[in-house]
mmCIF file of C-alpha atoms in Angstrom:
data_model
loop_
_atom_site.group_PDB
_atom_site.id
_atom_site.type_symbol
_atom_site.label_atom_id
_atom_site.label_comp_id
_atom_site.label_asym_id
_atom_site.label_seq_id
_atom_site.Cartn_x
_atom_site.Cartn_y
_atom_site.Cartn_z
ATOM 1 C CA UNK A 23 92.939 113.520 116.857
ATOM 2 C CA UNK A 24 90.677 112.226 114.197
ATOM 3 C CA UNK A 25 87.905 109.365 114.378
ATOM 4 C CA UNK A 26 87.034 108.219 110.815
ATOM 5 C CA UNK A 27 83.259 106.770 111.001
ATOM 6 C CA UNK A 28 84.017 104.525 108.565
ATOM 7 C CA UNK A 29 84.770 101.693 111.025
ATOM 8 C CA UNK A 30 82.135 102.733 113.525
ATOM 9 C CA UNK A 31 79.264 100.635 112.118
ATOM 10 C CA UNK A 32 77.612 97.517 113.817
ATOM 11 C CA UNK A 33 77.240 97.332 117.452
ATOM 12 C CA UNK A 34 74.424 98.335 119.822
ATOM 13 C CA UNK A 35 72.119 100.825 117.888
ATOM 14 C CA UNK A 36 69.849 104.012 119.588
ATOM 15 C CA UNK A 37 67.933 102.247 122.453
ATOM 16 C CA UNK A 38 65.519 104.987 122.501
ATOM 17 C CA UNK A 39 62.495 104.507 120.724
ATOM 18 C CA UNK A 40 60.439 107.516 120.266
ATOM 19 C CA UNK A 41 57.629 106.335 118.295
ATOM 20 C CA UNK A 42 54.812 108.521 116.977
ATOM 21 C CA UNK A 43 55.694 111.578 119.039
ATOM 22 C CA UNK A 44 55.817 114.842 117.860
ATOM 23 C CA UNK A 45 58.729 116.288 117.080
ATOM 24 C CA UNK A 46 58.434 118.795 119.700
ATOM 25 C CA UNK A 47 58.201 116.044 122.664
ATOM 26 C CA UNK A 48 60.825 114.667 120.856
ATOM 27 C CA UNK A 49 62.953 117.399 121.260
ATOM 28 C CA UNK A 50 61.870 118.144 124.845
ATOM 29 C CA UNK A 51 62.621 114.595 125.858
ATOM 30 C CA UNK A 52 66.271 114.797 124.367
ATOM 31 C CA UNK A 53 66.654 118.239 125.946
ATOM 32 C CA UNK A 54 66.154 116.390 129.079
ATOM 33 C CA UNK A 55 67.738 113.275 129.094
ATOM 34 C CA UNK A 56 70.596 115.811 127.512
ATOM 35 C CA UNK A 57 70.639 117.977 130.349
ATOM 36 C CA UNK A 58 70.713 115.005 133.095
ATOM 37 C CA UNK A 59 73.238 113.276 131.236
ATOM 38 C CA UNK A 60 74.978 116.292 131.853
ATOM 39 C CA UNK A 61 74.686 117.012 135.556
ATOM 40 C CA UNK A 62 75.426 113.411 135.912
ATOM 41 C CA UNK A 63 78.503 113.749 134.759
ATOM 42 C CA UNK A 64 79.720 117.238 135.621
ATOM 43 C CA UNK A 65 79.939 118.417 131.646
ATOM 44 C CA UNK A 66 78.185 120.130 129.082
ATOM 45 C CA UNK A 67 76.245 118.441 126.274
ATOM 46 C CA UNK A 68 75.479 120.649 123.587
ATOM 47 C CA UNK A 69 74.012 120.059 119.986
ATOM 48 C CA UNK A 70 73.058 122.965 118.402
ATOM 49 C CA UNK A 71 74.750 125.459 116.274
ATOM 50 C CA UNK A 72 78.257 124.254 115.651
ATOM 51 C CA UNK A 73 79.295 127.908 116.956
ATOM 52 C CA UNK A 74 78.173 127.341 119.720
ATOM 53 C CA UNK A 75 80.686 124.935 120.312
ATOM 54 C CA UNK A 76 82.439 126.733 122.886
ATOM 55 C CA UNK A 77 83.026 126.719 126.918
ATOM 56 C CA UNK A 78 84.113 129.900 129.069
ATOM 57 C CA UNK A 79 86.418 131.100 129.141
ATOM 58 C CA UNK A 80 87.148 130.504 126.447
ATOM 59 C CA UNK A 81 85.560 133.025 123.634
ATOM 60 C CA UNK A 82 83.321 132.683 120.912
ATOM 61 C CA UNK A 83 85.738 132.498 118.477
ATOM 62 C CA UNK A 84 87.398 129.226 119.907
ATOM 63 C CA UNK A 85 84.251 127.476 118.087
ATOM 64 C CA UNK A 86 85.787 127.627 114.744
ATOM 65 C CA UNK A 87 87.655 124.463 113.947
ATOM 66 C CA UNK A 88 90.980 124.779 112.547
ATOM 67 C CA UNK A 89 90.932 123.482 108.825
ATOM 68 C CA UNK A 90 87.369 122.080 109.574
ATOM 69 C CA UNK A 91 83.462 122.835 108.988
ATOM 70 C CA UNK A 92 81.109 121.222 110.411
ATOM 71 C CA UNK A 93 77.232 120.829 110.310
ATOM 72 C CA UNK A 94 74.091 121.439 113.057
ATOM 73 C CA UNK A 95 73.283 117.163 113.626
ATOM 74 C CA UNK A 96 69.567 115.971 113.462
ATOM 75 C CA UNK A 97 67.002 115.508 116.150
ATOM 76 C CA UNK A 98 66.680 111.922 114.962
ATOM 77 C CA UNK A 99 70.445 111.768 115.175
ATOM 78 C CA UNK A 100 70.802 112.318 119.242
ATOM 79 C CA UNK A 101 68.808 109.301 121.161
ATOM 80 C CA UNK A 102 72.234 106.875 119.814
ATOM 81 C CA UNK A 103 74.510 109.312 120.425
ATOM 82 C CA UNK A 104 73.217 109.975 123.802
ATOM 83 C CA UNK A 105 73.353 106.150 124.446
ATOM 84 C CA UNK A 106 76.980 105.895 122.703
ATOM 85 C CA UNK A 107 78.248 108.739 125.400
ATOM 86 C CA UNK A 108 76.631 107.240 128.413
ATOM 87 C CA UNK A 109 78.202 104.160 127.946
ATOM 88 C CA UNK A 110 80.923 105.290 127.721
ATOM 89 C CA UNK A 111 81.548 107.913 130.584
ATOM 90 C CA UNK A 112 81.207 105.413 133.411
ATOM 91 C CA UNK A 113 84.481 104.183 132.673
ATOM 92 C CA UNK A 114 85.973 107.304 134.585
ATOM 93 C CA UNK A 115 86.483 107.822 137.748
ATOM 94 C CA UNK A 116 83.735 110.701 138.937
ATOM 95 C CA UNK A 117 85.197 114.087 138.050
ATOM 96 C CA UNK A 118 88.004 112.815 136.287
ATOM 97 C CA UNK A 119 86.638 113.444 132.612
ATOM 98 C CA UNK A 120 85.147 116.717 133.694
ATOM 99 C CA UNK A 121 88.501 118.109 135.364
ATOM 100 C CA UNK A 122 89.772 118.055 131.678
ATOM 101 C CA UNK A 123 86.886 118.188 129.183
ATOM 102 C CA UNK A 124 83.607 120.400 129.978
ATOM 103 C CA UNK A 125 81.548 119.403 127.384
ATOM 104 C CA UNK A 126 80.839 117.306 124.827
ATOM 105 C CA UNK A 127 79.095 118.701 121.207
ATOM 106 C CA UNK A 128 77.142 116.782 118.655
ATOM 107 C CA UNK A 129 77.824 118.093 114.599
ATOM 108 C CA UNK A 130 75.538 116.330 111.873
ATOM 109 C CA UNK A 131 78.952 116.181 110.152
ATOM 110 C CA UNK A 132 82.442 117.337 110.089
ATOM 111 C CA UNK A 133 85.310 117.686 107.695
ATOM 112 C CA UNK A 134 89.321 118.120 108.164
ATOM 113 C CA UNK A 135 91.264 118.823 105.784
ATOM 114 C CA UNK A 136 88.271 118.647 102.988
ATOM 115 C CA UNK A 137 87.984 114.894 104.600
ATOM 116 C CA UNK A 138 85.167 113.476 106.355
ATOM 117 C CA UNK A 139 85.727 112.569 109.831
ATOM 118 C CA UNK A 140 83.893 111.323 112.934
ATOM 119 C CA UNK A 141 85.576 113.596 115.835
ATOM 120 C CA UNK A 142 87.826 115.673 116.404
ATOM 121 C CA UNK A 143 88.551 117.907 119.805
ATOM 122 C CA UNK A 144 88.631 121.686 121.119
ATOM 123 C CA UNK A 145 90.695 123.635 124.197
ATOM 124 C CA UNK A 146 88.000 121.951 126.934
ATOM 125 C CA UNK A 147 86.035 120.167 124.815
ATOM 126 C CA UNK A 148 85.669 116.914 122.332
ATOM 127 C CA UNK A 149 82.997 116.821 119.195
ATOM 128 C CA UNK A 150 81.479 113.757 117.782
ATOM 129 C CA UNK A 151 79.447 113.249 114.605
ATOM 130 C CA UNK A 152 76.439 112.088 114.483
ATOM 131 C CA UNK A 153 74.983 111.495 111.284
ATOM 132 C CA UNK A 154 71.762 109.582 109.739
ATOM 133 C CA UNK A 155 73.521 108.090 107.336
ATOM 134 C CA UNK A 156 75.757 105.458 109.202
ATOM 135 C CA UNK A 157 72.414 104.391 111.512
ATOM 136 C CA UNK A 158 71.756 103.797 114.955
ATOM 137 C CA UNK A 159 74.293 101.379 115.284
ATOM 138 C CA UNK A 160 76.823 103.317 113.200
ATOM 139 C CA UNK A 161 75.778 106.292 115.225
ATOM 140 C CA UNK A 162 76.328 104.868 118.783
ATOM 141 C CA UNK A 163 79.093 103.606 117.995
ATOM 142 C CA UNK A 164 81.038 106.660 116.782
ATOM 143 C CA UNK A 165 79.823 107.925 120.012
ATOM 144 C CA UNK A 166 80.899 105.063 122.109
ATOM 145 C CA UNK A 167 84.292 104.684 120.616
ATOM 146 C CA UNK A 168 84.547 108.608 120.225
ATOM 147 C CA UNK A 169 84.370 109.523 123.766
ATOM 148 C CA UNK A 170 87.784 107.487 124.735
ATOM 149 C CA UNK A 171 89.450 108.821 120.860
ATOM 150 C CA UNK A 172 89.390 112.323 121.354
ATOM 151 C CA UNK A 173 89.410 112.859 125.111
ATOM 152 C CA UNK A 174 92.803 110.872 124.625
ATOM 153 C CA UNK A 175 94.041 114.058 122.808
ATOM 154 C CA UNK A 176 92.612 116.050 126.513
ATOM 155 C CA UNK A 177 94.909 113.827 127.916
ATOM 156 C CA UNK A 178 98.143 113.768 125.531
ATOM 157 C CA UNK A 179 98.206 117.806 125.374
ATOM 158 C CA UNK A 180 97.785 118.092 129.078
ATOM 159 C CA UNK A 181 101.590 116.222 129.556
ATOM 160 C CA UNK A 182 104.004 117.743 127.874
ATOM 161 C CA UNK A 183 106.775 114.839 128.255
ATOM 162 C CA UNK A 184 104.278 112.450 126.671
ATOM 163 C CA UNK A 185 104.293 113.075 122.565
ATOM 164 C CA UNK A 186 108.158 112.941 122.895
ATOM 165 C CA UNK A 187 107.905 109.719 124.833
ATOM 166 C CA UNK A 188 105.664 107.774 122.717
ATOM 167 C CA UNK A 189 106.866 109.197 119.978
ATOM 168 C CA UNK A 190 110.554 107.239 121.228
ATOM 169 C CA UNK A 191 108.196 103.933 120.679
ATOM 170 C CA UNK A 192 107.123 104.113 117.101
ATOM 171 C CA UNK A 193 109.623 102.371 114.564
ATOM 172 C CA UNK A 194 112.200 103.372 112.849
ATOM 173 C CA UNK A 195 112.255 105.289 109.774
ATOM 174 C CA UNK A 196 108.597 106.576 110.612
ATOM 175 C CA UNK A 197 107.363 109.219 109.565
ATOM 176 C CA UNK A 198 103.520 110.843 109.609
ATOM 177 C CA UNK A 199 101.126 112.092 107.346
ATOM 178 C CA UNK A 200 101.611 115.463 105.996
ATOM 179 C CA UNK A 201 97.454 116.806 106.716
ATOM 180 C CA UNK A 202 94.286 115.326 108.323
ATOM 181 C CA UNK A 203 92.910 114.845 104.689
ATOM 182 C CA UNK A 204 96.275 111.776 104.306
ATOM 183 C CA UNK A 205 95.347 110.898 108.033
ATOM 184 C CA UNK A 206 91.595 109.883 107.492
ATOM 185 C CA UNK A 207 92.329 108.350 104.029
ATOM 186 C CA UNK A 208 94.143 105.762 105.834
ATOM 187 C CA UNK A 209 91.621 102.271 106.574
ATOM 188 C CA UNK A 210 90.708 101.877 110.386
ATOM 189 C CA UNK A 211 91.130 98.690 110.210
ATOM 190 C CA UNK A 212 93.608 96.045 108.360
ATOM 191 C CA UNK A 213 96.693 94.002 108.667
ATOM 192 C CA UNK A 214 100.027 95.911 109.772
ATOM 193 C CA UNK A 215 103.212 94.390 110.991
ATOM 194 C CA UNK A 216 102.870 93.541 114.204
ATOM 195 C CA UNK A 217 106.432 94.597 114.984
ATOM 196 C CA UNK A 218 105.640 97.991 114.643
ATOM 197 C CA UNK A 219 103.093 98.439 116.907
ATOM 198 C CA UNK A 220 100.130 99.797 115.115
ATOM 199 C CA UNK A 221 96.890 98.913 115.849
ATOM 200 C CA UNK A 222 95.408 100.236 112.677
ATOM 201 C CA UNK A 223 96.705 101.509 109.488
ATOM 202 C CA UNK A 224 94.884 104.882 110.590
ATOM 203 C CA UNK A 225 97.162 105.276 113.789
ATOM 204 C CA UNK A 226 100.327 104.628 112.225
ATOM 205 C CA UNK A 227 99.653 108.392 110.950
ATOM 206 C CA UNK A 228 100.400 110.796 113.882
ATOM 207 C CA UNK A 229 101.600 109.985 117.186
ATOM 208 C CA UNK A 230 98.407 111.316 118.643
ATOM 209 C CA UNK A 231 96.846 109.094 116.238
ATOM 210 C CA UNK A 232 98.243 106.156 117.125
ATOM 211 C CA UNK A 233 97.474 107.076 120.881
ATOM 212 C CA UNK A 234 93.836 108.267 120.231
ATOM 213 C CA UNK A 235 93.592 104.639 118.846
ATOM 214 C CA UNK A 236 94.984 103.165 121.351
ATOM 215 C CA UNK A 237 93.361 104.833 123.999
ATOM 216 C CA UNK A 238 89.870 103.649 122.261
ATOM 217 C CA UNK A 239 91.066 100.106 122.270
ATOM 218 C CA UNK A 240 92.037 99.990 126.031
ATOM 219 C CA UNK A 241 88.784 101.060 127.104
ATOM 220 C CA UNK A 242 86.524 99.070 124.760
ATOM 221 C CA UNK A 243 88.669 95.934 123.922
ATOM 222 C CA UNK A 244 91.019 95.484 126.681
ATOM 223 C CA UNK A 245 92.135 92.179 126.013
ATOM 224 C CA UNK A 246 93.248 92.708 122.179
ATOM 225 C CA UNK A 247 95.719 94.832 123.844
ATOM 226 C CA UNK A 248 97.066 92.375 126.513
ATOM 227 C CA UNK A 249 97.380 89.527 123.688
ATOM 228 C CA UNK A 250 99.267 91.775 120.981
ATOM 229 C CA UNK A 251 101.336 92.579 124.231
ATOM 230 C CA UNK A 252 102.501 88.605 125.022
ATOM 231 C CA UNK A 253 103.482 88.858 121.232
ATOM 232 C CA UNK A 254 105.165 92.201 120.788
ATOM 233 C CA UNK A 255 107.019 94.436 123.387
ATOM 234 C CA UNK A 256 106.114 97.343 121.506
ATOM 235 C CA UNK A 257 102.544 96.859 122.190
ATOM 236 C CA UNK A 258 102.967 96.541 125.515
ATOM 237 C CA UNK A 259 105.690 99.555 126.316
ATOM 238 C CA UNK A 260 102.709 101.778 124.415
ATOM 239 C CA UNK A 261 100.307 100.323 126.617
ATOM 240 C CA UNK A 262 101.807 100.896 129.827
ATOM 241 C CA UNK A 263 102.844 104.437 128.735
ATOM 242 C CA UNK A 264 99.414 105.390 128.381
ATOM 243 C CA UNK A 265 98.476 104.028 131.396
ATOM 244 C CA UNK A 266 101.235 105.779 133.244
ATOM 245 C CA UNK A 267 99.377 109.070 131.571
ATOM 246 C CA UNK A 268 96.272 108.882 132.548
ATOM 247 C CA UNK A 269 97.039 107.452 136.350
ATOM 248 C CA UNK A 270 99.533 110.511 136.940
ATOM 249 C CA UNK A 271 96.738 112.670 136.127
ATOM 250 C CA UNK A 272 94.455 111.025 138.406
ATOM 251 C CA UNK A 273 95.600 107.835 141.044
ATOM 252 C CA UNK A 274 92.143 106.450 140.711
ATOM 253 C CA UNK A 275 92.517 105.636 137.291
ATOM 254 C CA UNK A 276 95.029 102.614 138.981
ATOM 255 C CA UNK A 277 91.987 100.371 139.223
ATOM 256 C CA UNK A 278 90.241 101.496 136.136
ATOM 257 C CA UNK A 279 93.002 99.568 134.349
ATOM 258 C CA UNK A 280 93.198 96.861 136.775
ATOM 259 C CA UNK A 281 89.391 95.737 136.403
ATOM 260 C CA UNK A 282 90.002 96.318 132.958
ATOM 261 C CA UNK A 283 92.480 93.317 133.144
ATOM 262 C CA UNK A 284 95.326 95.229 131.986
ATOM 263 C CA UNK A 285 98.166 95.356 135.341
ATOM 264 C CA UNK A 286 100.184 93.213 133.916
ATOM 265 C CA UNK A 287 101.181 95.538 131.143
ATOM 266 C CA UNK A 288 101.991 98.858 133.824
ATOM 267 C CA UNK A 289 105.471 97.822 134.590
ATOM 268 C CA UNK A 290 106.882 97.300 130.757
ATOM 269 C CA UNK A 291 108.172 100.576 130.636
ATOM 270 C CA UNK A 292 111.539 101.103 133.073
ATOM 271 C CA UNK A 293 110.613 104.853 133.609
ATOM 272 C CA UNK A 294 107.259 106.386 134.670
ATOM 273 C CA UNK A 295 106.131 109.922 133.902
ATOM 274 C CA UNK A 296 106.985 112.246 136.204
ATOM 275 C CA UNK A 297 106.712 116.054 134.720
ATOM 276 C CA UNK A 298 104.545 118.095 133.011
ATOM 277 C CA UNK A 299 101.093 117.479 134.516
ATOM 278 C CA UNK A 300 100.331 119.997 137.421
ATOM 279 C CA UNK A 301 97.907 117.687 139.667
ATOM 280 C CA UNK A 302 94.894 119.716 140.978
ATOM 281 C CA UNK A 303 91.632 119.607 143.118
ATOM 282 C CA UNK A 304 89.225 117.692 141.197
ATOM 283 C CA UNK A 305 85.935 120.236 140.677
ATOM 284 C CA UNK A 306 82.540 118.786 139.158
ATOM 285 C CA UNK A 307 81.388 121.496 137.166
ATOM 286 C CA UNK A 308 77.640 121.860 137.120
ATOM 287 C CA UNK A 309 75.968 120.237 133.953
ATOM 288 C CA UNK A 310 74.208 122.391 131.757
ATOM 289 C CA UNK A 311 72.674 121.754 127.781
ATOM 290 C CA UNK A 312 72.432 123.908 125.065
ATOM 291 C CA UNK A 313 69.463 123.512 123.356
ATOM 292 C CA UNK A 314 69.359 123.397 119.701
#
């Protein structure tokens, strides 16, 4: 569910350079790229007022985050964010994000639990931080990495089989953290047995934690996952279950994981999904911004 920031530094910074403009073409330029970003892609992209962070029909009061506040992000803040989330939506098949998430908010910060954190997800909906103080690189990056974290959690709620299944796959004697403040106390990175499975300290919390990880790691560093697989079957059962996920929900998503070099991991578990996920008409909803 969560996405601590903490490991989200480094990478490819803002590529937007604004230079000496005002702040006012500033903010029209964002509003634009914004709102193309966002007909591109069939979603939403919204960064104002965190209650705003809504979609119909859902009401207003679906904006308020359980356990969690967070903060209107920075002009400054948006150029890497913007980059982080473009990068990272081509990896979908066209309409296949939208059909589950409509929109995509940016929050200048965000706490769970009294705990900072770098994401976290709504009915339709996904919201990343974006804040100053982890840089351009730091920034894109949360972005980047955020996209594939929380939409995961689109994707594990929309199955209801799933949580039960992968939960099957974690080790024995497991058991989670009791809050999101223990969750995002936990490192996001550093050495775990390998015979449990774990990628990260942070998703050997929850289940969905340990699949939001996952999920990140499939998209953005394929082949970790295919080498922790040769070693460990548990890696690779967890692997093909989420794979078996997302390509019920759409076929397409076959391929995505094939040029992603990862078929030889689909057939290590015996039994594929095969309840829980009504399969509909894939709609494109028309992009649309909210301004800040």
């Amino acid at each position: 569910i969560l996405l601590g920031a903490g490991s989200l530094l480094g990478g490819l910074g803002g590529r937007l350079c604004w230079g000496s403009r005002s702040p006012l073409v500033v903010a029209r330029l964002i509003q634009a790229r914004a709102a193309a970003m966002g007909s591109r892609y069939g979603i939403r992209i919204g960064y104002g007022p965190p209650e705003s962070f809504f979609v119909p029909p859902y009401p207003a009061e679906a904006a308020q985050i359980k356990s969690g506040v967070a903060t209107q992000v920075a002009l400054a803040a948006l150029p890497a964010a913007l980059d982080g989330i473009d990068q990272a939506l081509p990896s979908y098949p066209p309409g296949f994000f939208s059909r589950l998430c409509k929109a995509i908010f940016l929050c200048g910060s965000l706490t769970l639990d009294g705990a900072e954190a770098g994401g976290t997800y709504g009915h339709a909906w996904i919201i990343l931080v974006a804040t100053s103080a982890v840089g351009n690189a730091g920034i894109f990056e949360t972005a980047r990495l955020g996209v594939h974290h929380e939409f995961s959690s689109l994707v594990w709620n929309r199955i209801p089989a799933l949580p039960a299944r992968w939960t099957a796959l974690l080790p024995p004697g497991w058991t989670p953290a009791r809050d999101n403040a223990q969750a995002l106390e936990a490192p996001d990175h550093g050495a775990m047995p390998l015979a449990d499975g774990f990628l990260s300290p942070y998703g050997a919390t929850t289940a969905e934690n340990d699949f939001n990880v996952y999920a990140e790691t499939l998209f953005t560093a394929p082949r970790r996952i295919v080498e922790l697989g040769k070693r460990h079957d548990r890696f690779a059962r967890k692997a093909a279950l989420l794979m078996a996920a997302y390509t019920l929900l759409d076929a397409r998503m076959a391929v995505v994981f094939q040029n992603l070099g990862l078929a030889e991991l689909r057939d290590a578990i015996p039994v594929r999904l095969e309840d829980g996920a009504p399969i509909v008409p894939i709609i494109i909803p028309r992009g649309e911004i909210t301004p800040p």
